[in-house]
Amino acid sequence: MAFTAAQAGRGIPPVAVAAVLVVVLNGLGRVYAPQVLASGLDRGGWIAGSGFVAACVAFRESASFVTIVLCAVLYTFLAVCGRSMLAFAARRAHRYGRSAPTLVIGAGPYGRRLAESLLDHPEHGLYPLGFLDEAAGDTSDLPVLGRPSEAAHIIQAYEVRAVILAGAGQQPLARTARALGCDVYLALDLSELIVDFVTLREHVRGFPLLRMRPAAQHSALWPLKRALDITIALIGLLLTAPLLALCALIIRAEVGQSPLFRQRRVGCQGEPIEVIKLRTMKPVDAHESATLWSIAHDSRVGRVGRLLRRTSVDELPQLWNVLKGDMSIVGPRPERPHFVDEFSRTIPGYGLRHRLPAGITGWAQVHGLRGDTSIEDRARFDNHYIDGWSFGSDIKIMVRTVWSLLRLGGS
């Protein structure tokens, strides 16, 4: 785009704007998303549209409409040609041994046919080393390297870079492979119902593949989440410092102890964190603090404590946890180890909540699931947030949290 704009005789600032804008637009349109056997014509319509929009924005005051259209056409031609050359070079490299070592999970007929296609057509860049299957023995030209339960060991031993799931019920295995840095694909039979509900963009010789989404922490926008956390935590601590100081004096008078208390919670990946809150009551001992589920109706909570809890002001010191990196503004609420152990045994999917950093507010909280509410519902909402994380979802939850605070929805 920069070359195209320069040929049109534009100055350096418009050239830079056009070049940056077209990259951003193509990123939004998933033009740069990895693909099995990519084609230079893939996303061609979006490439042309991004070129036209970028040229309009950059040259709207200094070029005629005809010039803008010619820039967009030249850019599209160069971009498609460049993509085609890169795709051709990648296919050539794959043919000469630069393919990703691949495991196929499931040695059934469908998995065998898929593996044979990969062997016959190395240009796809996936070289099957063998299968993981409950049944031992060699299958066609490839061996069964072990059982699915041995996936982590085999992935590391054979330096596997891609995993294809050609069997059912392998979600834990898929997440393990992704955590070990593998590209993970779900091989779909065309007779399966799901093929009518999803867009099938990738395939191997007509075998549809669905690429597993990267973990939220690997998203290009994930650093923005941390940047926003730091910004809000710093501003929040500065603005609320007088309020926290006043609350500290009142709490000292009402409870007779330090206004802050620290409590051990479970954070990201099950790591322990120490959460800071304003004290709203005086517990009998440390064991009660760690195991008492709810104090919403406890007679030991004074008038100030109830007001702090109702307005959620008691949560403000957790902005320090956010600043340190123990927590995020948005994420699953951290729970005490005693209850994490209990709920992990009895609530399906509860342990999966710890895939992202814990948060001060979250998807479950803005739906009213705080205090003495259903743990199963909370786990379901939290996992839904994690599975579909986006930077936009965090903004949405923050806005809804502000509305909840205005309605005094604390516990």
PDB file of N, CA and C in Angstrom, residues 247-261 278-284 300-306 308:
ATOM      1  N   CYS A 247     -12.821   5.608  54.827  1.00  0.00           N
ATOM      2  CA  CYS A 247     -13.371   4.294  55.199  1.00  0.00           C
ATOM      3  C   CYS A 247     -12.479   3.595  56.223  1.00  0.00           C
ATOM      4  N   ALA A 248     -11.164   3.746  56.054  1.00  0.00           N
ATOM      5  CA  ALA A 248     -10.232   3.116  56.991  1.00  0.00           C
ATOM      6  C   ALA A 248     -10.443   3.629  58.405  1.00  0.00           C
ATOM      7  N   LEU A 249     -10.645   4.932  58.551  1.00  0.00           N
ATOM      8  CA  LEU A 249     -10.863   5.505  59.883  1.00  0.00           C
ATOM      9  C   LEU A 249     -12.178   5.003  60.485  1.00  0.00           C
ATOM     10  N   ILE A 250     -13.228   4.946  59.674  1.00  0.00           N
ATOM     11  CA  ILE A 250     -14.529   4.512  60.181  1.00  0.00           C
ATOM     12  C   ILE A 250     -14.490   3.027  60.548  1.00  0.00           C
ATOM     13  N   ILE A 251     -13.837   2.223  59.714  1.00  0.00           N
ATOM     14  CA  ILE A 251     -13.753   0.782  59.994  1.00  0.00           C
ATOM     15  C   ILE A 251     -12.971   0.538  61.278  1.00  0.00           C
ATOM     16  N   ARG A 252     -11.881   1.280  61.452  1.00  0.00           N
ATOM     17  CA  ARG A 252     -11.088   1.129  62.680  1.00  0.00           C
ATOM     18  C   ARG A 252     -11.949   1.407  63.901  1.00  0.00           C
ATOM     19  N   ALA A 253     -12.832   2.391  63.792  1.00  0.00           N
ATOM     20  CA  ALA A 253     -13.687   2.734  64.931  1.00  0.00           C
ATOM     21  C   ALA A 253     -14.768   1.678  65.142  1.00  0.00           C
ATOM     22  N   GLU A 254     -15.309   1.119  64.054  1.00  0.00           N
ATOM     23  CA  GLU A 254     -16.416   0.177  64.197  1.00  0.00           C
ATOM     24  C   GLU A 254     -15.949  -1.235  64.531  1.00  0.00           C
ATOM     25  N   VAL A 255     -14.890  -1.705  63.877  1.00  0.00           N
ATOM     26  CA  VAL A 255     -14.445  -3.096  64.044  1.00  0.00           C
ATOM     27  C   VAL A 255     -13.335  -3.210  65.072  1.00  0.00           C
ATOM     28  N   GLY A 256     -12.522  -2.167  65.203  1.00  0.00           N
ATOM     29  CA  GLY A 256     -11.442  -2.212  66.171  1.00  0.00           C
ATOM     30  C   GLY A 256     -10.225  -2.958  65.687  1.00  0.00           C
ATOM     31  N   GLN A 257     -10.117  -3.197  64.392  1.00  0.00           N
ATOM     32  CA  GLN A 257      -8.956  -3.888  63.830  1.00  0.00           C
ATOM     33  C   GLN A 257      -8.468  -3.135  62.603  1.00  0.00           C
ATOM     34  N   SER A 258      -7.403  -3.656  62.007  1.00  0.00           N
ATOM     35  CA  SER A 258      -6.885  -3.057  60.786  1.00  0.00           C
ATOM     36  C   SER A 258      -7.994  -2.984  59.735  1.00  0.00           C
ATOM     37  N   PRO A 259      -8.132  -1.857  59.033  1.00  0.00           N
ATOM     38  CA  PRO A 259      -9.218  -1.722  58.056  1.00  0.00           C
ATOM     39  C   PRO A 259      -9.046  -2.621  56.828  1.00  0.00           C
ATOM     40  N   LEU A 260      -7.834  -3.076  56.574  1.00  0.00           N
ATOM     41  CA  LEU A 260      -7.591  -3.971  55.441  1.00  0.00           C
ATOM     42  C   LEU A 260      -7.390  -5.385  55.944  1.00  0.00           C
ATOM     43  N   PHE A 261      -7.897  -6.343  55.171  1.00  0.00           N
ATOM     44  CA  PHE A 261      -7.555  -7.721  55.480  1.00  0.00           C
ATOM     45  C   PHE A 261      -7.205  -8.455  54.196  1.00  0.00           C
ATOM     46  N   LEU A 278     -11.473  -4.322  52.091  1.00  0.00           N
ATOM     47  CA  LEU A 278     -11.773  -3.584  53.315  1.00  0.00           C
ATOM     48  C   LEU A 278     -12.516  -4.500  54.274  1.00  0.00           C
ATOM     49  N   ARG A 279     -12.147  -4.446  55.511  1.00  0.00           N
ATOM     50  CA  ARG A 279     -12.764  -5.305  56.519  1.00  0.00           C
ATOM     51  C   ARG A 279     -14.182  -4.816  56.825  1.00  0.00           C
ATOM     52  N   THR A 280     -15.138  -5.739  56.795  1.00  0.00           N
ATOM     53  CA  THR A 280     -16.526  -5.363  57.102  1.00  0.00           C
ATOM     54  C   THR A 280     -17.039  -6.051  58.356  1.00  0.00           C
ATOM     55  N   MET A 281     -16.258  -6.993  58.923  1.00  0.00           N
ATOM     56  CA  MET A 281     -16.623  -7.631  60.185  1.00  0.00           C
ATOM     57  C   MET A 281     -15.376  -8.238  60.797  1.00  0.00           C
ATOM     58  N   LYS A 282     -15.481  -8.646  62.027  1.00  0.00           N
ATOM     59  CA  LYS A 282     -14.369  -9.273  62.722  1.00  0.00           C
ATOM     60  C   LYS A 282     -14.640 -10.768  62.836  1.00  0.00           C
ATOM     61  N   PRO A 283     -13.895 -11.636  62.087  1.00  0.00           N
ATOM     62  CA  PRO A 283     -14.121 -13.074  62.179  1.00  0.00           C
ATOM     63  C   PRO A 283     -13.593 -13.627  63.505  1.00  0.00           C
ATOM     64  N   VAL A 284     -14.125 -14.792  63.868  1.00  0.00           N
ATOM     65  CA  VAL A 284     -13.678 -15.420  65.107  1.00  0.00           C
ATOM     66  C   VAL A 284     -12.215 -15.820  65.001  1.00  0.00           C
ATOM     67  N   ARG A 300     -22.753  -9.788  62.961  1.00  0.00           N
ATOM     68  CA  ARG A 300     -21.510  -9.110  63.311  1.00  0.00           C
ATOM     69  C   ARG A 300     -21.129  -8.031  62.297  1.00  0.00           C
ATOM     70  N   VAL A 301     -21.822  -7.991  61.164  1.00  0.00           N
ATOM     71  CA  VAL A 301     -21.553  -6.952  60.165  1.00  0.00           C
ATOM     72  C   VAL A 301     -22.290  -5.689  60.596  1.00  0.00           C
ATOM     73  N   GLY A 302     -21.532  -4.632  60.861  1.00  0.00           N
ATOM     74  CA  GLY A 302     -22.138  -3.391  61.335  1.00  0.00           C
ATOM     75  C   GLY A 302     -22.753  -2.576  60.211  1.00  0.00           C
ATOM     76  N   ARG A 303     -23.265  -1.410  60.581  1.00  0.00           N
ATOM     77  CA  ARG A 303     -23.926  -0.567  59.584  1.00  0.00           C
ATOM     78  C   ARG A 303     -22.950  -0.105  58.507  1.00  0.00           C
ATOM     79  N   VAL A 304     -21.744   0.265  58.921  1.00  0.00           N
ATOM     80  CA  VAL A 304     -20.741   0.697  57.940  1.00  0.00           C
ATOM     81  C   VAL A 304     -20.356  -0.465  57.034  1.00  0.00           C
ATOM     82  N   GLY A 305     -20.156  -1.643  57.634  1.00  0.00           N
ATOM     83  CA  GLY A 305     -19.798  -2.812  56.844  1.00  0.00           C
ATOM     84  C   GLY A 305     -20.858  -3.160  55.809  1.00  0.00           C
ATOM     85  N   ARG A 306     -22.118  -3.074  56.209  1.00  0.00           N
ATOM     86  CA  ARG A 306     -23.206  -3.380  55.260  1.00  0.00           C
ATOM     87  C   ARG A 306     -23.244  -2.361  54.123  1.00  0.00           C
ATOM     88  N   LEU A 308     -20.666  -0.653  52.991  1.00  0.00           N
ATOM     89  CA  LEU A 308     -19.513  -0.908  52.129  1.00  0.00           C
ATOM     90  C   LEU A 308     -19.776  -2.083  51.192  1.00  0.00           C
TER      91      LEU A 308
END
